[in-house]
C-alpha positions as CSV (number, residue, x, y, z in Angstrom):
1,M,170.8,53.5,67.9
2,E,171.1,54.8,64.3
3,I,168.3,57.0,63.0
4,Q,167.2,54.4,60.5
5,E,166.9,51.7,63.2
6,R,165.0,54.1,65.5
7,I,162.6,54.9,62.7
8,M,162.0,51.2,62.1
9,D,161.5,50.6,65.8
10,K,159.0,53.3,66.2
11,A,157.2,52.4,63.0
12,F,156.8,48.8,63.9
13,S,155.6,49.8,67.4
14,L,152.8,51.7,65.7
15,F,152.1,49.0,63.1
16,R,151.8,46.3,65.7
17,Q,149.4,48.4,67.7
18,F,147.2,49.8,64.9
19,G,148.0,47.8,61.8
20,T,149.9,49.2,58.8
21,R,147.0,50.7,56.8
22,S,145.9,53.2,59.4
23,I,149.4,54.6,60.1
24,T,150.8,57.2,57.7
25,M,154.3,58.6,57.2
26,D,153.0,61.8,58.8
27,D,152.0,59.9,62.0
28,I,155.5,58.3,62.2
29,A,157.3,61.6,61.7
30,E,155.1,63.3,64.3
31,K,155.6,60.6,66.9
32,M,159.4,60.7,66.4
33,G,159.6,64.5,66.3
34,I,161.3,64.5,62.9
35,S,160.5,65.8,59.5
36,K,159.1,63.7,56.6
37,K,162.1,64.7,54.7
38,T,164.2,62.7,57.2
39,L,162.0,59.7,56.8
40,Y,162.3,59.8,53.1
41,A,166.1,60.1,53.3
42,H,166.1,56.6,54.8
43,F,163.1,54.9,53.2
44,S,161.9,55.4,49.7
45,D,158.2,55.3,50.7
46,K,155.9,53.8,53.3
47,D,155.9,50.4,51.6
48,D,159.7,50.3,51.9
49,L,159.4,51.2,55.6
50,V,156.8,48.4,56.2
51,Y,158.9,45.9,54.3
52,Q,162.1,46.7,56.3
53,S,160.3,46.8,59.7
54,I,158.5,43.5,59.1
55,S,161.7,41.9,57.8
56,G,163.6,43.0,60.9
57,F,160.9,41.6,63.2
58,I,160.8,38.2,61.4
59,C,164.6,38.0,61.5
60,E,164.5,38.6,65.3
61,I,161.9,35.8,65.8
62,H,163.8,33.3,63.6
63,K,167.1,34.1,65.4
64,E,165.5,33.5,68.8
65,C,163.9,30.2,67.6
66,L,167.4,29.0,66.6
67,E,168.8,30.1,69.9
68,N,166.0,28.2,71.7
69,K,166.9,25.1,69.9
70,Q,170.5,25.4,70.7
71,H,170.1,26.2,74.4
72,S,167.3,23.8,75.2
73,K,167.9,20.4,76.8
74,D,165.3,18.6,74.7
75,A,162.5,19.2,72.2
76,I,159.9,19.8,74.8
77,E,161.9,22.5,76.6
78,E,162.5,24.1,73.2
79,L,158.8,24.5,72.8
80,F,158.4,26.0,76.2
81,L,161.1,28.5,75.4
82,V,159.0,29.3,72.2
83,M,156.0,29.9,74.4
84,E,158.0,32.4,76.4
85,M,159.2,34.1,73.2
86,I,155.6,34.3,71.9
87,D,154.6,36.1,75.1
88,R,157.3,38.7,74.7
89,K,157.2,39.2,70.9
90,L,153.4,39.0,70.2
91,R,152.0,40.6,73.3
92,N,149.5,43.4,72.4
93,I,150.0,42.9,68.6
94,N,147.0,43.8,66.5
95,P,145.9,40.7,64.5
96,V,144.8,42.9,61.6
97,I,148.5,43.5,60.7
98,L,148.8,40.3,58.7
99,L,145.6,41.2,56.6
100,D,147.0,44.6,56.1
101,L,150.2,43.2,54.7
102,Q,148.3,40.8,52.4
103,K,146.2,43.6,51.0
104,A,148.5,46.6,50.9
105,H,152.1,45.5,51.1
106,P,152.7,42.4,49.0
107,K,156.5,42.6,49.2
108,A,156.4,42.5,53.0
109,Y,153.8,39.7,52.9
110,E,156.1,37.7,50.7
111,V,158.7,37.9,53.4
112,F,156.2,36.5,55.9
113,L,155.2,33.7,53.5
114,D,158.9,32.8,52.8
115,Y,159.5,32.6,56.6
116,Q,156.4,30.5,57.1
117,Q,156.9,28.1,54.3
118,N,160.6,27.6,54.6
119,H,162.3,28.7,57.9
120,L,159.4,28.1,60.3
121,S,158.6,24.8,58.6
122,A,162.2,23.6,59.0
123,V,162.3,24.6,62.7
124,I,159.0,22.7,63.4
125,A,160.0,19.6,61.5
126,E,163.4,19.5,63.2
127,N,161.7,19.8,66.6
128,L,159.4,16.9,65.8
129,E,162.3,14.7,64.6
130,R,164.3,15.6,67.7
131,G,161.5,14.7,70.0
132,M,160.9,11.4,68.2
133,K,164.6,10.5,68.4
134,D,164.7,11.1,72.1
135,G,161.5,9.1,72.8
136,L,159.6,12.2,74.0
137,Y,157.3,12.2,71.0
138,R,155.3,9.3,69.6
139,Q,157.1,7.2,67.0
140,D,154.1,7.1,64.7
141,L,154.0,10.8,63.9
142,N,153.6,12.0,60.3
143,V,156.2,14.8,60.4
144,R,155.2,16.3,57.1
145,I,151.5,16.6,57.9
146,L,152.1,17.8,61.5
147,T,154.6,20.4,60.3
148,N,152.1,21.9,57.9
149,Y,149.4,21.7,60.6
150,R,151.5,23.6,63.1
151,V,152.7,26.2,60.5
152,H,149.1,27.2,59.8
153,G,148.2,27.0,63.4
154,C,150.8,29.7,64.1
155,T,148.8,32.2,61.9
156,L,145.4,31.2,63.1
157,C,145.3,34.0,65.7
158,F,146.0,36.6,63.0
159,Q,142.6,35.8,61.5
160,P,140.0,37.9,63.4
161,D,137.1,35.8,62.1
162,A,138.6,32.7,63.8
163,F,138.2,34.3,67.2
164,P,135.5,36.9,67.1
165,G,135.4,39.6,69.7
166,E,138.2,40.6,72.0
167,Y,140.7,37.9,72.9
168,D,144.3,37.7,74.1
169,M,146.2,36.6,71.0
170,T,149.2,35.6,73.0
171,K,147.0,33.3,75.1
172,V,145.5,31.8,71.9
173,Q,149.0,31.0,70.6
174,Q,150.1,29.4,73.9
175,V,146.9,27.3,74.1
176,L,147.3,26.0,70.6
177,L,151.0,25.2,71.0
178,E,150.4,23.5,74.4
179,N,147.7,21.3,72.9
180,F,149.9,20.5,69.9
181,L,152.6,19.4,72.3
182,Y,150.3,17.2,74.3
183,G,149.1,15.6,71.0
184,V,152.6,14.6,69.8
185,A,154.0,13.6,73.2
186,S,154.8,10.0,74.3
187,S,154.1,8.9,77.9
188,K,157.6,9.9,78.7
189,G,157.2,13.2,77.0
190,Y,153.9,13.9,78.8
191,K,155.6,13.6,82.2
192,L,158.2,16.1,81.0
193,I,155.6,18.5,79.8
194,E,154.0,18.5,83.3
195,K,157.5,19.1,84.8
196,Y,158.2,22.1,82.5
197,K,154.7,23.5,83.1
198,Q,155.3,23.5,86.8
199,L,158.6,25.2,86.5
200,S,157.1,27.8,84.2
201,Q,154.3,28.5,86.7
202,N,156.8,28.9,89.5
203,K,158.8,31.6,87.6
């Protein structure tokens, strides 16, 4: 792995655990056993490092979402694959990270907003339309409203006030997504949800 990629990987590992505001360039250099000079040879400043780290992480998530759509048999399996991805990608992430981006790293926060408002919205809308076409989702769904509802539901667990005290953020995401799925499913889709749940529990 190139040094720049290794720096981004280590930096994001620290950011996801502690948030961005509490981690300094000194912390990153010390954890990697390199000099700050090496850090600044690859990133102009901490803001640049945060921006590139967050951009890389969001790119990974979007790529996997598209792969889930391509490899899934139907819209419901696609969402079960998303649940598995959430468990891998968001496990042990500190929810304060989004607030840190909003307050201290506007450029990185804009990357998140662009993904949320454009790419994520498109993936959700396409899943709803796919499920309706196959008869797995109810035919009376308002795709526009439900897409917006789901988009904002994805970020709910990044708001500490919404779930005060300690909680498993991955579990919150999975519960919200599962309940969303039950809400849009037709009777045919409901039976398929139960089937995929059983398969998931048997893994």
